[in-house]
Short mmCIF file of C-alpha atoms and ligand atoms in Angstrom, two decimals:
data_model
loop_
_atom_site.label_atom_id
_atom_site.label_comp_id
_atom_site.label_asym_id
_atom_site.label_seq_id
_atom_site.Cartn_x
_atom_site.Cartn_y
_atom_site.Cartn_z
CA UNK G 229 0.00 0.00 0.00
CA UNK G 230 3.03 2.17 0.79
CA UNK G 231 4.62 2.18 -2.27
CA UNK G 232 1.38 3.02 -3.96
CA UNK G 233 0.59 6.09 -2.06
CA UNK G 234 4.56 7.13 -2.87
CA UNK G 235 3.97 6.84 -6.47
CA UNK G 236 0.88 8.46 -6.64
CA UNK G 237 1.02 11.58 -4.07
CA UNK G 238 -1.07 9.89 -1.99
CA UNK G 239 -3.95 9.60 -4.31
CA UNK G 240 -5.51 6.40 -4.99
CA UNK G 241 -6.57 4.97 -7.92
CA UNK G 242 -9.99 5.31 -9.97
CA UNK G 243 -12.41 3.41 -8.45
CA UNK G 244 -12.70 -0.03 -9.85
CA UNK G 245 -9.68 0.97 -12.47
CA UNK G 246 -6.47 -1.42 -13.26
CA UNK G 247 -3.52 1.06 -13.15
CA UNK G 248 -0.22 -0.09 -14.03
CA UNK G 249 2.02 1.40 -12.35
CA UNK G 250 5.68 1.08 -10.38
CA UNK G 251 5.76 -0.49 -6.78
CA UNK G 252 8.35 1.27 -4.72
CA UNK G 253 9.36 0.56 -1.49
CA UNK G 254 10.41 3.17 1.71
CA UNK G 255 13.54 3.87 -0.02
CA UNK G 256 12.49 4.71 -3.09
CA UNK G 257 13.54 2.00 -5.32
CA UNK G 258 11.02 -0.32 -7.47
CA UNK G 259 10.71 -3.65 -6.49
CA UNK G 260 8.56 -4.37 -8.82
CA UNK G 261 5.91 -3.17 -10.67
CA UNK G 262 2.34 -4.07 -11.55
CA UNK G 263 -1.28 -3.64 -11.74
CA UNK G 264 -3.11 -1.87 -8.56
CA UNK G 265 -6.73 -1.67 -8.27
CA UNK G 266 -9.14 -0.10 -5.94
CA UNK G 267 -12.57 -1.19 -4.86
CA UNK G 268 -14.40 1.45 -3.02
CA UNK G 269 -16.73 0.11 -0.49
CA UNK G 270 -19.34 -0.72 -0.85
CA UNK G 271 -18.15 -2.67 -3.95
CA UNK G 272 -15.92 -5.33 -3.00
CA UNK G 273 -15.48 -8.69 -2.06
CA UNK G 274 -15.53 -7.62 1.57
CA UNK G 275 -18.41 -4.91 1.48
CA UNK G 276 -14.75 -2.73 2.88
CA UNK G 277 -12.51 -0.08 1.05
CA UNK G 278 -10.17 -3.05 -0.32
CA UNK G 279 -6.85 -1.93 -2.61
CA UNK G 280 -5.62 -5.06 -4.65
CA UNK G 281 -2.35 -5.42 -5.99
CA UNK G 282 -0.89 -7.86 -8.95
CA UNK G 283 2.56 -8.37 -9.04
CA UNK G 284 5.22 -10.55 -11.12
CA UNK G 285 4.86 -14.23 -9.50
CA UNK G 286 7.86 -15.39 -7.68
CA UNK G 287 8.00 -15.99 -3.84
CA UNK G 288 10.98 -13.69 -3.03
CA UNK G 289 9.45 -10.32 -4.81
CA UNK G 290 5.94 -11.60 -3.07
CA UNK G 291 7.57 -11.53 0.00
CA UNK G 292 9.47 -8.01 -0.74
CA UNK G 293 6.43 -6.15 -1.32
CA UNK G 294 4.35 -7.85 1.79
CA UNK G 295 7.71 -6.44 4.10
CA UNK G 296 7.03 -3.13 2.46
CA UNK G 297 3.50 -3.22 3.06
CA UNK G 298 3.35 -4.44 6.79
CA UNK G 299 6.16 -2.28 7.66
CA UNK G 300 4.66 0.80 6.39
CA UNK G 301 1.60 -0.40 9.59
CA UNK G 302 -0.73 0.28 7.12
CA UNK G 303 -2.10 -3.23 6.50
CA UNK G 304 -1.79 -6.46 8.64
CA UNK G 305 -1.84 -10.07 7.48
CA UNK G 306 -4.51 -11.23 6.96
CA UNK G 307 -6.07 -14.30 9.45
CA UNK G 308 -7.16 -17.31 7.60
CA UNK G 309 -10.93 -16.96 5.77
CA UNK G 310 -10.60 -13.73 7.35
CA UNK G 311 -11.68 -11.96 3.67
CA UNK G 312 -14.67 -14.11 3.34
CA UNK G 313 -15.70 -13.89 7.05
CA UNK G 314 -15.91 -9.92 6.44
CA UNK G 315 -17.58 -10.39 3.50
CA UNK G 316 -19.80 -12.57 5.89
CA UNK G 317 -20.21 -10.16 9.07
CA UNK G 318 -20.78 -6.93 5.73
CA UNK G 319 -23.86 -9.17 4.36
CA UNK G 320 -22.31 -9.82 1.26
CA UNK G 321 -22.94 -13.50 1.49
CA UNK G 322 -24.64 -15.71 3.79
CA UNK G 323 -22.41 -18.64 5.46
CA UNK G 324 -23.62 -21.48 3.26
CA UNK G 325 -21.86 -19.44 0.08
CA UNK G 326 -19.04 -18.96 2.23
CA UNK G 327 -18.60 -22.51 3.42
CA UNK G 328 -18.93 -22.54 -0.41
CA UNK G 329 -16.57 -20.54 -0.88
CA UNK G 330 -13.78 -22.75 0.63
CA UNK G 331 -15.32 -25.81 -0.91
CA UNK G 332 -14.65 -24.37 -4.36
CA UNK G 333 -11.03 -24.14 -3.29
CA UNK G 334 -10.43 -27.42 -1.94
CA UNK G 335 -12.88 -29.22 -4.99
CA UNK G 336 -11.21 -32.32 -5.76
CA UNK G 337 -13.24 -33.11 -8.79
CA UNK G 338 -15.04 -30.68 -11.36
CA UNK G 339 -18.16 -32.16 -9.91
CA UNK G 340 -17.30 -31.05 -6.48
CA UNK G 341 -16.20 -27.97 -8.07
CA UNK G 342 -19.96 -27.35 -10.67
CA UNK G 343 -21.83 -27.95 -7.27
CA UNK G 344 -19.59 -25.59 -5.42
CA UNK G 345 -20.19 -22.98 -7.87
CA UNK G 346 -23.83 -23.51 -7.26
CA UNK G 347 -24.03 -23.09 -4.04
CA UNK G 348 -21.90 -19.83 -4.69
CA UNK G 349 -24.72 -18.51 -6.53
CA UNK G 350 -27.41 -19.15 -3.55
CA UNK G 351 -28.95 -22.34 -5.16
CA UNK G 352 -28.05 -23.96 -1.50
CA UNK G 353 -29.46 -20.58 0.33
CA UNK G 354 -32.55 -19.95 -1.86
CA UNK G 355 -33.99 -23.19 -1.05
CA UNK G 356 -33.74 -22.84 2.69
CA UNK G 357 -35.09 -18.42 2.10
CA UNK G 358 -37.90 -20.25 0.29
CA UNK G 359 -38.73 -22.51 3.17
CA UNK G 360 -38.25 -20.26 5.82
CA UNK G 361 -40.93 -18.19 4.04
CA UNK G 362 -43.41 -21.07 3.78
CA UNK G 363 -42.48 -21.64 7.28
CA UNK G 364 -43.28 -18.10 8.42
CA UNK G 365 -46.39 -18.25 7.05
CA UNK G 366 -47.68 -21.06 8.72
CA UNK G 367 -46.48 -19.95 12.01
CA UNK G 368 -48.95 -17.05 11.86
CA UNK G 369 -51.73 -18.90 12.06
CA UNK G 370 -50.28 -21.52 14.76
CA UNK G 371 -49.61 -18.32 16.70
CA UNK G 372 -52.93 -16.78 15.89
CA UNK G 373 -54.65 -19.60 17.95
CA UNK G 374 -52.59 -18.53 20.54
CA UNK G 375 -53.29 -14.87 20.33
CA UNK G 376 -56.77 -15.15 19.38
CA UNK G 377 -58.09 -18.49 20.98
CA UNK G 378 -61.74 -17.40 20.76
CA UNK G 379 -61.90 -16.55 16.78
CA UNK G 380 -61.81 -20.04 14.80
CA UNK G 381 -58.87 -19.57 12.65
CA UNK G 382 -60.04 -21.15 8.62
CA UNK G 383 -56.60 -22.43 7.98
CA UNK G 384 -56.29 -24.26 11.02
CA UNK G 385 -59.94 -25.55 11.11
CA UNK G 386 -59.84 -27.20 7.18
CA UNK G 387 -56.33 -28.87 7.74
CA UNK G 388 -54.56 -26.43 5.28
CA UNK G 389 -51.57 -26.04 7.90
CA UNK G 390 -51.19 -29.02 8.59
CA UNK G 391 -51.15 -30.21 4.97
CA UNK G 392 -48.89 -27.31 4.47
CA UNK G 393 -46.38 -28.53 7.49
CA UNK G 394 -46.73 -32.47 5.55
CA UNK G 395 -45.47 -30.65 2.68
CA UNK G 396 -42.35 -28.63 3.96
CA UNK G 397 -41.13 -31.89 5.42
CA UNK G 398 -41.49 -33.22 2.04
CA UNK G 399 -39.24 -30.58 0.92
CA UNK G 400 -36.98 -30.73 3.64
CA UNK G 401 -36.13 -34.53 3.50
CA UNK G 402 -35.39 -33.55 -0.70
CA UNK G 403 -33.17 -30.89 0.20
CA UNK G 404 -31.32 -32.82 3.31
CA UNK G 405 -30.95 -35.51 0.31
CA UNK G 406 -29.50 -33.33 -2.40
CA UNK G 407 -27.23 -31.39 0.16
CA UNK G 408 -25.93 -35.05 1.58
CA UNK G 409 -25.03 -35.70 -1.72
CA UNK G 410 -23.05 -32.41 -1.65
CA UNK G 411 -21.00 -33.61 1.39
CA UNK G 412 -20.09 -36.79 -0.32
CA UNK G 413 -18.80 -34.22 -3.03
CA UNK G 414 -16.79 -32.63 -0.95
CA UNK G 415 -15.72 -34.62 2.14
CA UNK G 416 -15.81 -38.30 0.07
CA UNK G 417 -15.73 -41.11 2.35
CA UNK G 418 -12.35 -42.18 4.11
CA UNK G 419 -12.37 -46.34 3.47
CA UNK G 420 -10.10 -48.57 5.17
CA UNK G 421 -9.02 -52.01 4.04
CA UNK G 422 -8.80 -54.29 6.55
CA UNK G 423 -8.34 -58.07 6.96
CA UNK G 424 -5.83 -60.79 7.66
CA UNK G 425 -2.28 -61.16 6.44
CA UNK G 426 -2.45 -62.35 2.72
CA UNK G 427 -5.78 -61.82 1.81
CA UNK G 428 -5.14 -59.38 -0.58
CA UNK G 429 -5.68 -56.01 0.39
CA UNK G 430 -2.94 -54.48 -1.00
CA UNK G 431 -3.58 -55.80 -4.06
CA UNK G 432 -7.16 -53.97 -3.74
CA UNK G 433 -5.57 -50.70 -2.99
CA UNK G 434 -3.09 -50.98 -6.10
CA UNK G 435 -6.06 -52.10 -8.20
CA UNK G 436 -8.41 -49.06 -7.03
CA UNK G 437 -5.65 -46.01 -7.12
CA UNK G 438 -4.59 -48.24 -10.99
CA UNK G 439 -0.79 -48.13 -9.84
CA UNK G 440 1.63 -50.07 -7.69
CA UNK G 441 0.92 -47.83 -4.50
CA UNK G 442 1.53 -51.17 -2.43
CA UNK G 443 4.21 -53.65 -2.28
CA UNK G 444 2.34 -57.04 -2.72
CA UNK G 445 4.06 -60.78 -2.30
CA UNK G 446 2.96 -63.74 -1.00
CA UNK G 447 4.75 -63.05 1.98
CA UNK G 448 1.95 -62.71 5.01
CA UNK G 449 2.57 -59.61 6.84
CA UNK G 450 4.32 -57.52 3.56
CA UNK G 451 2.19 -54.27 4.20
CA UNK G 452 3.79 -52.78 7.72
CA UNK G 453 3.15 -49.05 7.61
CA UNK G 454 -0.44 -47.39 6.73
CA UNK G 455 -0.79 -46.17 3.05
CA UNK G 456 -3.26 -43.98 1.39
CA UNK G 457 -4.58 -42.82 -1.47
CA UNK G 458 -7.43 -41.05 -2.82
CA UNK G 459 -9.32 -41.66 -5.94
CA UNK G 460 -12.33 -40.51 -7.38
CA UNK G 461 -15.18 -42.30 -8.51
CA UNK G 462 -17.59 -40.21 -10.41
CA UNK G 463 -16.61 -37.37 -9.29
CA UNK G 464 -17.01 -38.58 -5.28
CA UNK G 465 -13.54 -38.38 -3.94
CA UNK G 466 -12.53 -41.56 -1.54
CA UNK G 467 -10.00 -41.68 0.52
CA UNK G 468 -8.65 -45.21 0.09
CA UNK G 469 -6.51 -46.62 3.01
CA UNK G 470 -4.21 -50.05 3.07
CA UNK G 471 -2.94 -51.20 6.21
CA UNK G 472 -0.82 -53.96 7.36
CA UNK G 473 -2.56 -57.73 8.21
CA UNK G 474 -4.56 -57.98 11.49
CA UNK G 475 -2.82 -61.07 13.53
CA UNK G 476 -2.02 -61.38 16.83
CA UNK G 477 0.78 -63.86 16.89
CA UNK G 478 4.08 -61.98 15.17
CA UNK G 479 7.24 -61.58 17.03
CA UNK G 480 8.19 -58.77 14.63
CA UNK G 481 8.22 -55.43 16.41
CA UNK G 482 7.91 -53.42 13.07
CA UNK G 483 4.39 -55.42 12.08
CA UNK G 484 3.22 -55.10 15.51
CA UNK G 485 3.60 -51.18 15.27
CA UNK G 486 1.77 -51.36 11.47
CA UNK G 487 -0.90 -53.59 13.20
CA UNK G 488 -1.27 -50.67 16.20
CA UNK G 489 -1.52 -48.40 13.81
CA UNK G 490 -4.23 -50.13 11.64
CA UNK G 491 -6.35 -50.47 14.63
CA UNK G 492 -6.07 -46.09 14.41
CA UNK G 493 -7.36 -46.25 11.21
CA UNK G 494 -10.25 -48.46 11.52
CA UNK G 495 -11.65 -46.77 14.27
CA UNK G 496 -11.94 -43.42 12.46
CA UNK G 497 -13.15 -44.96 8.64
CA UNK G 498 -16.46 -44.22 7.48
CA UNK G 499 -16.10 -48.05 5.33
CA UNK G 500 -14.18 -51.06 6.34
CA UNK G 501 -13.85 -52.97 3.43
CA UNK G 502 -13.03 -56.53 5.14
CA UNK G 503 -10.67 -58.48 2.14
CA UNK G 504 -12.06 -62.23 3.15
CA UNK G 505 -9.35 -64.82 1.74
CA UNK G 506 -11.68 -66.86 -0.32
CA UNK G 507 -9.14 -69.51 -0.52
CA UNK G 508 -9.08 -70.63 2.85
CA UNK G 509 -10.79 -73.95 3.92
CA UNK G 510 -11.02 -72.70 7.13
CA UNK G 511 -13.40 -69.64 7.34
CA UNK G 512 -13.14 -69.73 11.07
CA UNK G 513 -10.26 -67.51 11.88
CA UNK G 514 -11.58 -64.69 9.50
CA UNK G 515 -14.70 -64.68 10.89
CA UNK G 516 -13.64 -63.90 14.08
CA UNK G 517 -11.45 -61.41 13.34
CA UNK G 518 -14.35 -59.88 11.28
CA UNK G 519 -16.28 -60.12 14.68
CA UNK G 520 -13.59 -58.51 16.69
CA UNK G 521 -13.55 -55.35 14.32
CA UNK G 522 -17.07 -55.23 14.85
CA UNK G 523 -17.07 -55.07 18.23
CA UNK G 524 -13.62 -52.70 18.65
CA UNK G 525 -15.65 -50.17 16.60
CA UNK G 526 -18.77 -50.84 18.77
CA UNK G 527 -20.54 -51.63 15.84
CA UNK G 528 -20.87 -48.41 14.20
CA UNK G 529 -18.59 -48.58 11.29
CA UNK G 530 -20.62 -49.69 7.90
CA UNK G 531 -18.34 -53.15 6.39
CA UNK G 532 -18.20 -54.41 3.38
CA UNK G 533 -16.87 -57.65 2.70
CA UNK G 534 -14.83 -58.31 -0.16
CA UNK G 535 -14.85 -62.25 -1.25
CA UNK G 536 -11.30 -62.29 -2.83
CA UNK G 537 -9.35 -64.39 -4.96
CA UNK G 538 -12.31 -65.89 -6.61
CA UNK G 539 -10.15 -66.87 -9.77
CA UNK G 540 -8.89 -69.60 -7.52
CA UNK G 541 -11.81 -71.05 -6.23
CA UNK G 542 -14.53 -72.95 -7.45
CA UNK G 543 -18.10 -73.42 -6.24
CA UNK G 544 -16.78 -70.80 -3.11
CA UNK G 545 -20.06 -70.61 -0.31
CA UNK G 546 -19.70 -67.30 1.49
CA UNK G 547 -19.99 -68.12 5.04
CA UNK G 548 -23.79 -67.94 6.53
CA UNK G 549 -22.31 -65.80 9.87
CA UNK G 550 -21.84 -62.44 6.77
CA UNK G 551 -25.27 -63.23 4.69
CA UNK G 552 -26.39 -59.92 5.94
CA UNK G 553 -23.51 -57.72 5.14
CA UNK G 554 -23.15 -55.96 2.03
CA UNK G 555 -20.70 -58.01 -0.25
CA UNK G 556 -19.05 -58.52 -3.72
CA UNK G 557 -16.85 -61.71 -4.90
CA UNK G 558 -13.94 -60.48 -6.77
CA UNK G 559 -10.25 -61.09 -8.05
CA UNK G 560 -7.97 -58.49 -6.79
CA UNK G 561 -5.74 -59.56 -9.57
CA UNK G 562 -8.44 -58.98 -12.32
CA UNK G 563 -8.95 -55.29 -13.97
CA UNK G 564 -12.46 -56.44 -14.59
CA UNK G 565 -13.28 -56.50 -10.88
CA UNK G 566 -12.85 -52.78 -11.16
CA UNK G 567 -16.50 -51.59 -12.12
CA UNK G 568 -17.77 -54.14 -9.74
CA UNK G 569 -15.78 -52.50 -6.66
CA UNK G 570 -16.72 -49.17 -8.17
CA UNK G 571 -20.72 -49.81 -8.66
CA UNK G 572 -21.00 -51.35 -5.12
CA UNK G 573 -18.79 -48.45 -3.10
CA UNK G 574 -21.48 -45.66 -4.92
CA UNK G 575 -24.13 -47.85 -4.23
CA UNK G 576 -22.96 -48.07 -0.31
CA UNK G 577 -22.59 -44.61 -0.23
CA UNK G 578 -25.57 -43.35 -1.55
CA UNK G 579 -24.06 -41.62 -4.57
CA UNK G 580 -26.48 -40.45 -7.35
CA UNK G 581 -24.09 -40.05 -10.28
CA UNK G 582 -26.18 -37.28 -11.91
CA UNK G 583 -25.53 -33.74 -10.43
CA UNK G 584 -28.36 -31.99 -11.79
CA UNK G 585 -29.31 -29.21 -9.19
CA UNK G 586 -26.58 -30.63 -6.85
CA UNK G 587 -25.15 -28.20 -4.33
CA UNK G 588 -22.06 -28.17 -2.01
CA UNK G 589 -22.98 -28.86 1.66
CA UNK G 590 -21.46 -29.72 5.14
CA UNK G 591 -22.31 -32.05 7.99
CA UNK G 592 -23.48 -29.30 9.93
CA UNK G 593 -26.18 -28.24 7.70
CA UNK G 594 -27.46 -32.12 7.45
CA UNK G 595 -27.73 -32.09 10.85
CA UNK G 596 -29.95 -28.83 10.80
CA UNK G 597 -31.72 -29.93 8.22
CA UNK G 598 -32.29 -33.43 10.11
CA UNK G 599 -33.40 -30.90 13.54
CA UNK G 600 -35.90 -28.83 11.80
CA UNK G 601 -37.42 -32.01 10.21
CA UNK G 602 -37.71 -33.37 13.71
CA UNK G 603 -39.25 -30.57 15.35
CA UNK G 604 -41.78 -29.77 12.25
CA UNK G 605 -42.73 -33.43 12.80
CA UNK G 606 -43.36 -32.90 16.21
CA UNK G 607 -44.93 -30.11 15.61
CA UNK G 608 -47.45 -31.78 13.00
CA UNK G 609 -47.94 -34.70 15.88
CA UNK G 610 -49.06 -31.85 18.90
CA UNK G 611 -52.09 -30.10 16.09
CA UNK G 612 -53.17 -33.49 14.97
CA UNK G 613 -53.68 -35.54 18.18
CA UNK G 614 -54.33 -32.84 20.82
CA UNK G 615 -54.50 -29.53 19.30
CA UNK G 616 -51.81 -28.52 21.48
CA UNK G 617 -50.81 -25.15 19.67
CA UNK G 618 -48.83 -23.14 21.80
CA UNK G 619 -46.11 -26.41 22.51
CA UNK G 620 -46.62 -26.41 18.28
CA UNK G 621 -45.74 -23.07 17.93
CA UNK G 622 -42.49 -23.70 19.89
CA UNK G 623 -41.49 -26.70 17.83
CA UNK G 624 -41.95 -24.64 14.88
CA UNK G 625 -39.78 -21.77 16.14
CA UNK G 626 -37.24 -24.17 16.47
CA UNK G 627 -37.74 -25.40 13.18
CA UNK G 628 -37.44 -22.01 11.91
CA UNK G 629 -34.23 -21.63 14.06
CA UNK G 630 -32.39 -24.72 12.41
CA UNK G 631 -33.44 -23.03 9.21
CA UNK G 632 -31.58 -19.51 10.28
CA UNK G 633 -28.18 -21.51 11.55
CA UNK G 634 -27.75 -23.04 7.91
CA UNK G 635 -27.71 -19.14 6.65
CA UNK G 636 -25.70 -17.82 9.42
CA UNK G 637 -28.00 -16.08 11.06
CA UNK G 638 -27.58 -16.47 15.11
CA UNK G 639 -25.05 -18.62 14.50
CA UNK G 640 -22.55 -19.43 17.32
CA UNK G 641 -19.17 -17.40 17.06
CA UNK G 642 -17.28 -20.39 17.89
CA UNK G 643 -18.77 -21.65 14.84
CA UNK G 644 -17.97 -19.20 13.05
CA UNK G 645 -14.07 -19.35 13.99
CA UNK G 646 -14.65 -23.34 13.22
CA UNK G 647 -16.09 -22.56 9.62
CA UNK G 648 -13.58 -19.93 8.59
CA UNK G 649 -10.31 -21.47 10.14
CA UNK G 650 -10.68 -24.42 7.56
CA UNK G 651 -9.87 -21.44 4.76
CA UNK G 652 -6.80 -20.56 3.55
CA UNK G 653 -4.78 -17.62 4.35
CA UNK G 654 -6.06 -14.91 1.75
CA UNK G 655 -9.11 -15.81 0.97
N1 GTP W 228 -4.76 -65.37 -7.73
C1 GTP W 228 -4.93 -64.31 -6.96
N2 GTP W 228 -3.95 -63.88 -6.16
C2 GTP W 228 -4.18 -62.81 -5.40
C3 GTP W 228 -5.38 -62.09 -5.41
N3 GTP W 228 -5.28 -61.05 -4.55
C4 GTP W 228 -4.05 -61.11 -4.02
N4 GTP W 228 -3.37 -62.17 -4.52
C5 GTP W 228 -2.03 -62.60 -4.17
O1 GTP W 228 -2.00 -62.84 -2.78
C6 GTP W 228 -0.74 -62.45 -2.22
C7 GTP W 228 -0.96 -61.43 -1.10
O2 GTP W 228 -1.47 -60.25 -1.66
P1 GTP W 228 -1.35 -58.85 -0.94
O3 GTP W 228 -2.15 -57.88 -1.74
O4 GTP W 228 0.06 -58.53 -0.69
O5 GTP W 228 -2.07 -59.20 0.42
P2 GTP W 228 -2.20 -58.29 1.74
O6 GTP W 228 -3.52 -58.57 2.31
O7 GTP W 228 -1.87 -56.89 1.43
O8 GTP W 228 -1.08 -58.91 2.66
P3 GTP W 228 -0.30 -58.24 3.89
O9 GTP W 228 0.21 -56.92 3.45
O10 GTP W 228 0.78 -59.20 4.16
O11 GTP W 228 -1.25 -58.15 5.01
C8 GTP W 228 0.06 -61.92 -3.39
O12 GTP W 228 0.87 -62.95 -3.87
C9 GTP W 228 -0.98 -61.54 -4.42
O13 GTP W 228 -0.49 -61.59 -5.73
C10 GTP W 228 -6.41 -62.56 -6.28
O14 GTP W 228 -7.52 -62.05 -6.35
N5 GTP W 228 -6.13 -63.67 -7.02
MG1 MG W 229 -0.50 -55.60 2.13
#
C-alpha cells in the first residue's frame, strides 16, 4: 500500500480501475511493478474499502512487497478466511456461500467444483429463504390460535396447515438428500481395508488407485506401515486406506507397530472394506477377526466384505455368519473387478451419479436440516392428536431456528471461527 501512495502523491486509484504502475518501497527504489486496483466500499469482495495489488509471481518479490507493506503499519496479514468472514459479518454472502466458498477451493473433482459454484450462486441458500418463508407463514396462524383463541382460525380448522407442514417436510427430507449428496462431493468417504495377512488387500488398494501404491508378495505380513490414497469415482472423492494384516501372533516389532496403527485407522473410517481370503478352507479364523472389528468399533462402522481371490476357487459358499452384510466376490488380480468394486462403493454410499441441481454442503447443515425435520414433525404430531398449539408453535420456532443456523443467522461465534479457520490464508 506504501509504495502506492509514494507513487501516486497519496492519491488512490480510480475506483474499480487497473492502473499499471511502479511499486516502490520506503527507499524509493522499485521492487517491482504491476497492476493496482481499488474497490471502493461498498463494492468489493468484503463490502470494505479493499486496494488489490498484482505483481510478477515469484515468492521472493511476493515476500518483498508484503515487508514493504506491513512495515509501512498500514495493513496487517490477513487471518485465515478472514476476507470471506468480512464479507460474511458486511452481508455480502450468507455462510452457506461462504462454506462454499472454501469448498470451491479445496474441490477435488469438477463435480465437487460445478456444485460448489452452485451453491456460490445461492442455489443452497434460496432453497432454505424459500422454506423459511413457507415456514413463516404457517407460524402465523399456529400463533394466531394462541393470540386469538376465541376466533376459529379457517386455515387451522380445514387442515390447510397441517397439509402445508406435511409438505415442507417433504421438501426438507429432498433438500437434506440433495445437500448429503453435496458432502459426499466434498468430504468423500475415508475407506479402510482391513483383513488378515495375505488376503489381498494391498492388491485392492493398487487395483483401485490403478498403480503399484503397495508392495504385494505372498509373503503374510508384507504391508507394515499405513498407506493412502485417494481416488475418485464419479466425481465422489474416496479416501482409500491399506494397512498392514490384522494377527495377533508376530514376534516382529515393526508389524506389531503397522498392526497398532491399523487399529487407528479403523476406528476413524467411514467403510471397512473386510478383504475375506476366499481360498481358505477354514473360514473360522476370518470370521472372528471380522467379529472382533465389529465389536472394537462398537458396531458403528458400515463393512463391506470383499470375497477375494475368486479366480482360484470354485463353487466358493460365502460363510452364513456375513449373509447380511453388504458383499461382492472379486479377483484383486483382475482389472475387470474394477467396475464391480466401483458400482458397489457408490451404491454403499448413496451416490447419485447425476448432479443436476446438486449443491455443495457440510455435515453441519445435514444435521440442521435433520433438527428442523424433527421438530416440524413434532410439531405436525401436537395439532393433529391434541390440538396442542402453543407447545406447536415452539417446535416450529425451532424449526425455523435450524433453518436460520444453515444461513448464518444467530449462529454461534465459535462456529464461526470453526467454519472460517478451515480457509486458507487470503481468501
Ligand atoms: N490369484 C490371486 N492372487 C491374489 C489375489 N489377490 C491377491 N493375490 C495374491 O496374494 C498375495 C498377497 O497379496 P497382498 O495384496 O500382498 O495381500 P495383503 O492382504 O496386502 O497382505 P499383507 O500386506 O501381508 O497383510 C500376493 O501374492 C498376491 O499376488 C487374487 O484375487 N487372485
Ligand atoms: Mg499388504
Amino acid at each position: 500500500m506504501r509504495f502506492y501512495r509514494q507513487s501516486y502523491s497519496k492519491k488512490l486509484p480510480k475506483n474499480r480501475y487497473a492502473e499499471y504502475l511502479p511499486f516502490k518501497g520506503s527507499n524509493d527504489k522499485i521492487i517491482d511493478e504491476g497492476i493496482a486496483i481499488y474497490f471502493q466500499k461498498p463494492h468489493s469482495y468484503t463490502g470494505e474499502d479493499v486496494l488489490e495489488f498484482q505483481c510478477h509471481g515469484g515468492s521472493v518479490v511476493l515476500d518483498l512487497l508484503l515487508n514493504e507493506i506491513l512495515k509501512s503499519g498500514l495493513a496487517r496479514q490477513a487471518q485465515a478466511g478472514e476476507f470471506t468472514e468480512r464479507a460474511f459479518l458486511n452481508g455480502k454472502i450468507d455462510l452457506t456461500q461462504a462454506e462454499a466458498i472454501a469448498d470451491l477451493i479445496n474441490a477435488t473433482s469438477e463435480k465437487a467444483a460445478i456444485s460448489a459454484i452452485n451453491s456460490l450462486q445461492g442455489a443452497f441458500s434460496n432453497k432454505i429463504k424459500e422454506l423459511n418463508e413457507k415456514l413463516i407463514k404457517l407460524r402465523t396462524y399456529v400463533e394466531a390460535t394462541i393470540d386469538f383463541p376465541d376466533e376459529s382460525i379457517d386455515f387451522i380448522d380445514d387442515g390447510q396447515v397441517l397439509i402445508g407442514l406435511n409438505e415442507l417436510t417433504k421438501e426438507l427430507e429432498a433438500i437434506r438428500k440433495t445437500a448429503n449428496q453435496g458432502v459426499l462431493l466434498q468430504e468423500g468417504l475415508r475407506i479402510v481395508i482391513a483383513g488378515q495377512p495375505n488376503a489381498g488387500k494391498s492388491s485392492l488398494l493398487n487395483l483401485l488407485s490403478g498403480k503399484e501404491s503397495a508392495i504385494v508378495t505372498d509373503i503374510a505380513g508384507t504391508t507394515r506401515d499405513v498407506l493412502k490414497e485417494q481416488i475418485n469415482i464419479d466425481g465422489m472423492p474416496l479416501h482409500i486406506i491399506d494397512t498392514a494384516g490384522l494377527r495377533n501372533h508376530t514376534n516382529d516389532i515393526v508389524e506389531k507397530i503397522g498392526i497398532d496403527r491399523a487399529w487407528k485407522e479403523i476406528e476413524t473410517a467411514n467403510r471397512i472394506l473386510f478383504v475375506f481370503d476366499s481360498t481358505q478352507k477354514d473360514y473360522e479364523e476370518q470370521i472372528n477377526l471380522f467379529n472382533l472389528i465389529k465389536d472394537k468399533t462398537n458396531n458403528k462402522i458400515a463393512f463391506s466384505i470383499i470375497y477375494n481371490k475368486l479366480d482360484l476357487v470354485t463353487d466358493f459358499v460365502p460363510p452364513k455368519e456375513f449373509t447380511d452384510i453388504a458383499s461382492i466376490k472379486i479377483s484383486a488380480k483382475d482389472a475387470n473387478s474394477l467396475d464391480v468394486i466401483k458400482e458397489h462403493l457408490k451404491q454403499c454410499a448413496g451416490y447419485d451419479n447425476s448432479t443436476e441441481g446438486v449443491f455443495s454442503a457440510r455435515r453441519r447443515h445435514i444435521v440442521s436440516l435433520q433438527k428442523a425435520e424433527d421438530h416440524i414433525q413434532t410439531a405436525i404430531e401436537l395439532i393433529q392428536n391434541q390440538s396442542m398449539f402453543e407447545l406447536s408453535a415452539e417446535e416450529l420456532r425451532s424449526t425455523q431456528q435450524c433453518l436460520n443456523e444453515i444461513l448464518g443467522e444467530y449462529t454461534a461465534d465459535d462456529l464461526l471461527g470453526n467454519i472460517f479457520n478451515t480457509f486458507c490464508v487470503g481468501k
